């Protein structure tokens, strides 16, 4: 087993070690997979410039693939005394193939090593979240077809305002999710740049071939400046987390809507039993815990983003050990946001509607604006139409049936929106599928020794 | 003068009015310009579907152009009793052209009106900030040519680590700014969608032609779903603010670097007098206040983003009056970030270097890693090379002159990076210029009555 | 007129001046009052140790009192070119009494000057907010007497849970407000320490009598260490802002409750016209804007606290110019929280209840837990009682009338709570009144030359 | 083994269970101890009002004590399928003593049960952190005695400003820590209120004796209103976290100072080997990782506080399931802040000073202000003295030796401050010791059946 990388023989106080290592061994389990991929590319490149011979390189690649397989299953063990995943992988290699295992570290610092692993991790998670969002949209779209003609009141200020429908409401979230997916692709573009080779932030004098590692890792660009590579530690993480915050905010908004709709007072929808729990003290109750926890999860994601901002902001250039703490909030956000999107898709798919309550809620005054618009079409200035309609509402003389056709027209426009949204979704899905194929090929290919 | 839009004759307690109106009249001054543009497009569209006749429309467009001219100069006055910019513009129109001035409100709510004005404002500010960032990059690039060969220590953990140079450092920020510009374009893409026509969030029954207003306003897409339009209130604002946060963070990092470099202890650079101030109590001092305030401005921008998140998050769908408070943080961030980028470009352009201090700081041990790499090239495993070099450093036998060539190679790679970055910058500048031309044409054209 | 304090003749670029001065002249208007009080104490002390003669001191005190009078009315003008309140006051003094006006600056830096002014301001605002909270509690207490026996459902998970009442609900907020008042007093205790005399953070060699200025300013303690004085810049501000955040959070919670209760769906209460507004597009609506803005104000206060934390955290010891930006968030929070408490007290005082809706909402199942408790009293384990009661609810056989007496007992306990809370409130009011008297005496006395 | 409390036989989707339970079983391990204490008090009270007989009560108390013993060692196991600590304790009781184990739940909801456990936990942690802070102050105080006469430059704007000393610097942090301890006691006062008996937030009809449980648990007051009890969920947690934030901010400030002082450029102090680490790539380096991680820990604590604010704010009254997520940030802050204070005390105790570097840094111009003050004492207005001294500095004619006496006077004042601070510390230590004794007695006594 190798010693800690920086060990020159001094004894170290155990409490200090506990403090400095912290929960790194747990957190790094999720990065082993990506650290192996990055290391394999680095080894191939070292071989191509003559700093590893083919035999060494082959041995290293074989060892890394073995570690990678464990990493994919998150079963690669990182003993506390090895401190972190990088050291654990090196130790693993040395055990498998002897001293040659150390040679992969040439021209690399733990700094660009972790930045590379995190970049690969973020790229993977971004694409995965895009896929998850797409599945949520499928659920919204399916429910749309079932419920699009069910009316419900539309609210402003939480007061009944105008006619709305389940179709309009579900399609709205479909559009929001599309927006999130588009933002996800812009993040993939930002992440598409190879940090490997920056070493400790000032380059190396080994003549590393950074374009080669870029190609092996599936990056379109090289992140050219080594100081910029260091300074980007946390920068892309934060951008990713701001996106997960945006995702969680849309989940939260839909969860809040549903929480209102399941109250006895609104009573528009009901949840299946598996999304509610009983009370330990009140026998009559079923509580929409899952919806509340979805709101709570958004709070957690925001807390994670806030933590990351605090860790990385207000700092001079280059590496500082504080940046060790960039990993925890990223993984916390990932853990929370995927589960949230999945559960929300389930909630969307399984709620049922309460037609009587909805019918009763569609009170005549909701149609007042339509009447005002009719008068406008007949040439009245809106302000006057508004005053006249106001009176009809007060008198109870508003003729709702006559106004239903106006609502039907609006619903038709939503139907058109839905079909346009579906077409966009389809194109984005194809783009995601392409990228997934490319990334799979990167992972499959990086452990195969290039001729 | 028109009455407040919602006034039906009730007396209103003055304190409540003070509370509800707040600083809207001041904030809305910055939106008058965009509210007029949005209103002009709406009027043209109403005319095209027969809800305004040409004469009315011409009169409205003329009146709006007059208000717009004042708005561009931020000289359009909003009296407190008119509450907000929307009412003030309507009042202005009625004074100019009589009752016809009210007709522009047909098929529009203050909700989609403000969302439209804010969308146009954000698009304008995003492009403007891209232009400002580009100017900053020009300053970095110019300084690079002057100082690229001046060496300075590179730090990790704030400890001297490896050779660096002003060239490497300045080019790093050039790359970061390029990154920010790219993110800016992704925001422009998100903003490129027409919210006008969503009314209060549930559409209208007037058969509005939303594709026409999209075209008139220079939007590529229609934001299709009216609930989604409402729900996007604050969403794009927050995305824009997260970007200004990213911008401010890069400014802050460079300011922090420079603050360290101007201390007596580092002493690498000096600032021109206009960027420092004296002390009221210590006669001998010159303080780098501007750099500290640049760091402080980043804090303000983060505060603004945090405020906006608090206003908009954790809310059910649709409009709530809380959203009135989305404007202040946006304008606060805008105010702070533009000035910051401008001042930082000035600081970059005017600092001077202190060659003696820099020379002294380039101590031999900085080159230790290069020596280790030499040994690696000669076939030593890095770990062993590391131990051997470690000994040379301790013995003072490290041969720096022999290692300088290695540093020269790294500098060459930075030179290549700089020229690639310049090419990218040029392409992005061209893209920004195109869009600026298009947006100028939108503003010039929207007040001209379409045949 | 004096020149800017640090001016040694250099020309200054106007943009830099705009950047560095910012909105200080506006913000400092609120501090003139306290700067004059602090300066007067300093002058008296300088006189007592022989650094001012009595005549000079008298002249300075007279001049300061004049400025103070303007400051109390927030009418003291700070021209932009004088940069800040400190310079403006000195300029004012020099105009009134000639060169002697400059002598008050001996042994003082702008650093301890602003910290002193801010300490006095915070002490004043803390006490004022305590007084405001007490007035809110009076409103809650009065409404309690009127409405205590009106039943309403109690909710958990926003689902109807158990019987509650307006009495229980109003008394709950009374208790929360008491808690806030107690926290306010703990802040007053923290603020009760004199920073004046720390100069730029390293003391002075003038032998200043800091105990004397403490006494003159009504502080019980001297803040002994000058570095600690500097390092406390922002520390007490943040503690105060965290308190305003807590205040705003209680206002927000009550506003949220009331927003639910005024929906058509709940319909428990109605608001007077002056707390609602109409819609510009929907003739039939009245919207509870004030309640929504109260929630929005809490967001603003949190944003302000977040901004302040960003300005002050992550900094080495001693003064940095960033701290100029500590003032704005403090004043923003003050502006928002006072108005919020006042408007909420008004809302509490003026809502009306809708007895029919409340009666209907008090459904039988709310009493299920009481029935379970009855069975427990008869010896059943709670889990079994729970299952039996559950069945009664399902069968509709729950006997509500028999259970009403149980609810009456709970109400009695709330009545006792209210009277205990009132007694506590009375004691705290007396404490606040004492302190107010003392602070008034400080302000009245500090301008009178001590014998 | 008992079933989940709310189980009525429905099948539950496993993913939902995973989502709703989350990491509760881990988090609750830290609360088992306090949940047992709270439950014991509840059992005693039920016995006193006849809802448990003595034999049952004795059995319950014995069982709880057994669980408590495991809880103190954090060895009480919570299987995932039991969801949380409450259920696990009940299950444990039932296994030990049969069905009687369920009777302790009478008159209690999981809501007031967790609030009580958390209140006890917070009280314990607050006192423990006070004790930890006091130990830190002992370290500061000891170092003060050693180093008080070692001079170092005092900085403003990170520029050398005036003479300072290790004594002044260390005493400053001693004062800050005293301030933190005082704030800790104000939090203990806020926490000193018994929530037990509020049940689900609307009281019970069982006639519980809440004064008795208050007494048994060592609370001075009963938190009277059950809605207020629910609404205080998260409120005291946040107040505690804001305090840990303040603690972490002081640690961070001192860590930042030390990081500057250990740079080659400042070079004032050195760290012992156990507080530094080497580099994996640069053989010559020793890095102050512990100091950087201390700064990073402050970021984590702020992130935790932000998360908690997001979970709890913007919510209507009463219990929502979101509040389950209040536990994680509390425990995260606790975990980080205790370790930080302990490590910082170690760093304070073990750094060494570099006299040569310090001597060199004490440049003559630092004394300029003293000279200006001398001129002021001789009757010059400060502004004129400032100008004259300014000239002396420029000419290099400042007589430092003559001014040293002035510095000595300031140091004497710091010595007096230190002795006053020690006296205050002693009084606060005594207060902490008293409370610790009382809380120990509560824990020892609560499991003993009252006659």
CSV table of N, CA and C in Angstrom, one decimal, chain B residues 158-160 265-266, chain D residues 152-153 155 160 166 257-271 352-361:
chain,number,residue,atom,x,y,z
B,158,UNK,N,-1.9,30.0,-1.2
B,158,UNK,CA,-1.2,31.3,-0.9
B,158,UNK,C,0.2,31.1,-0.6
B,159,UNK,N,0.8,29.9,-0.9
B,159,UNK,CA,2.2,29.7,-0.8
B,159,UNK,C,2.8,29.6,-2.2
B,160,UNK,N,4.1,30.1,-2.3
B,160,UNK,CA,4.7,30.1,-3.6
B,160,UNK,C,4.9,28.7,-4.0
B,265,UNK,N,4.0,43.8,1.4
B,265,UNK,CA,4.6,42.5,1.6
B,265,UNK,C,4.8,41.8,0.2
B,266,UNK,N,3.8,41.8,-0.6
B,266,UNK,CA,4.0,41.3,-2.0
B,266,UNK,C,4.7,42.3,-2.8
D,152,UNK,N,3.9,43.9,15.9
D,152,UNK,CA,3.7,43.6,14.5
D,152,UNK,C,3.0,44.8,13.9
D,153,UNK,N,3.0,44.9,12.6
D,153,UNK,CA,2.3,46.0,12.0
D,153,UNK,C,0.8,45.8,12.1
D,155,UNK,N,-2.8,46.6,10.2
D,155,UNK,CA,-3.1,46.9,8.9
D,155,UNK,C,-4.5,47.5,8.8
D,160,UNK,N,-0.1,48.5,5.6
D,160,UNK,CA,0.5,48.8,6.9
D,160,UNK,C,0.0,50.2,7.4
D,166,UNK,N,1.2,41.3,18.9
D,166,UNK,CA,0.5,40.0,19.1
D,166,UNK,C,-0.4,40.1,20.3
D,257,UNK,N,-6.3,35.7,9.0
D,257,UNK,CA,-5.1,36.5,9.5
D,257,UNK,C,-3.9,35.6,9.5
D,258,UNK,N,-4.0,34.4,10.1
D,258,UNK,CA,-2.9,33.5,10.2
D,258,UNK,C,-2.4,33.0,8.8
D,259,UNK,N,-3.3,32.9,7.9
D,259,UNK,CA,-2.9,32.5,6.5
D,259,UNK,C,-2.1,33.5,5.9
D,260,UNK,N,-2.4,34.8,6.1
D,260,UNK,CA,-1.6,35.9,5.6
D,260,UNK,C,-0.2,35.9,6.3
D,261,UNK,N,-0.3,35.7,7.6
D,261,UNK,CA,1.0,35.7,8.3
D,261,UNK,C,2.0,34.6,8.0
D,262,UNK,N,1.4,33.5,7.5
D,262,UNK,CA,2.3,32.4,7.2
D,262,UNK,C,2.8,32.4,5.7
D,263,UNK,N,2.4,33.4,4.9
D,263,UNK,CA,2.9,33.4,3.6
D,263,UNK,C,4.4,33.8,3.6
D,264,UNK,N,5.1,33.4,2.6
D,264,UNK,CA,6.5,33.8,2.5
D,264,UNK,C,6.6,35.4,2.6
D,265,UNK,N,5.6,36.0,2.0
D,265,UNK,CA,5.7,37.5,1.9
D,265,UNK,C,5.5,38.2,3.2
D,266,UNK,N,4.6,37.7,4.0
D,266,UNK,CA,4.5,38.3,5.4
D,266,UNK,C,5.5,37.6,6.3
D,267,UNK,N,5.4,36.3,6.4
D,267,UNK,CA,6.4,35.5,7.1
D,267,UNK,C,6.4,35.8,8.6
D,268,UNK,N,5.4,36.3,9.2
D,268,UNK,CA,5.4,36.6,10.6
D,268,UNK,C,5.4,35.4,11.5
D,269,UNK,N,4.7,34.3,11.1
D,269,UNK,CA,4.5,33.2,12.0
D,269,UNK,C,4.7,31.9,11.2
D,270,UNK,N,5.0,30.8,11.9
D,270,UNK,CA,5.1,29.5,11.3
D,270,UNK,C,4.1,28.5,12.0
D,271,UNK,N,3.7,27.5,11.3
D,271,UNK,CA,2.8,26.5,11.9
D,271,UNK,C,3.6,25.3,12.2
D,352,UNK,N,4.4,29.5,15.9
D,352,UNK,CA,5.7,30.1,16.4
D,352,UNK,C,5.9,31.4,15.7
D,353,UNK,N,6.6,32.4,16.3
D,353,UNK,CA,6.8,33.6,15.6
D,353,UNK,C,8.2,33.7,15.0
D,354,UNK,N,8.3,34.6,14.0
D,354,UNK,CA,9.6,34.8,13.3
D,354,UNK,C,10.1,36.2,13.6
D,355,UNK,N,10.9,36.3,14.6
D,355,UNK,CA,11.2,37.7,15.1
D,355,UNK,C,11.9,38.6,14.1
D,356,UNK,N,12.7,38.0,13.2
D,356,UNK,CA,13.4,38.9,12.2
D,356,UNK,C,12.4,39.5,11.2
D,357,UNK,N,11.6,38.6,10.7
D,357,UNK,CA,10.6,39.2,9.8
D,357,UNK,C,9.7,40.2,10.4
D,358,UNK,N,9.4,40.0,11.7
D,358,UNK,CA,8.5,41.0,12.3
D,358,UNK,C,9.2,42.3,12.6
D,359,UNK,N,10.5,42.2,12.9
D,359,UNK,CA,11.3,43.4,13.2
D,359,UNK,C,11.4,44.2,11.9
D,360,UNK,N,11.7,43.5,10.8
D,360,UNK,CA,11.8,44.2,9.6
D,360,UNK,C,10.5,44.9,9.1
D,361,UNK,N,9.4,44.2,9.5
D,361,UNK,CA,8.1,44.8,9.0
D,361,UNK,C,7.7,46.0,9.8
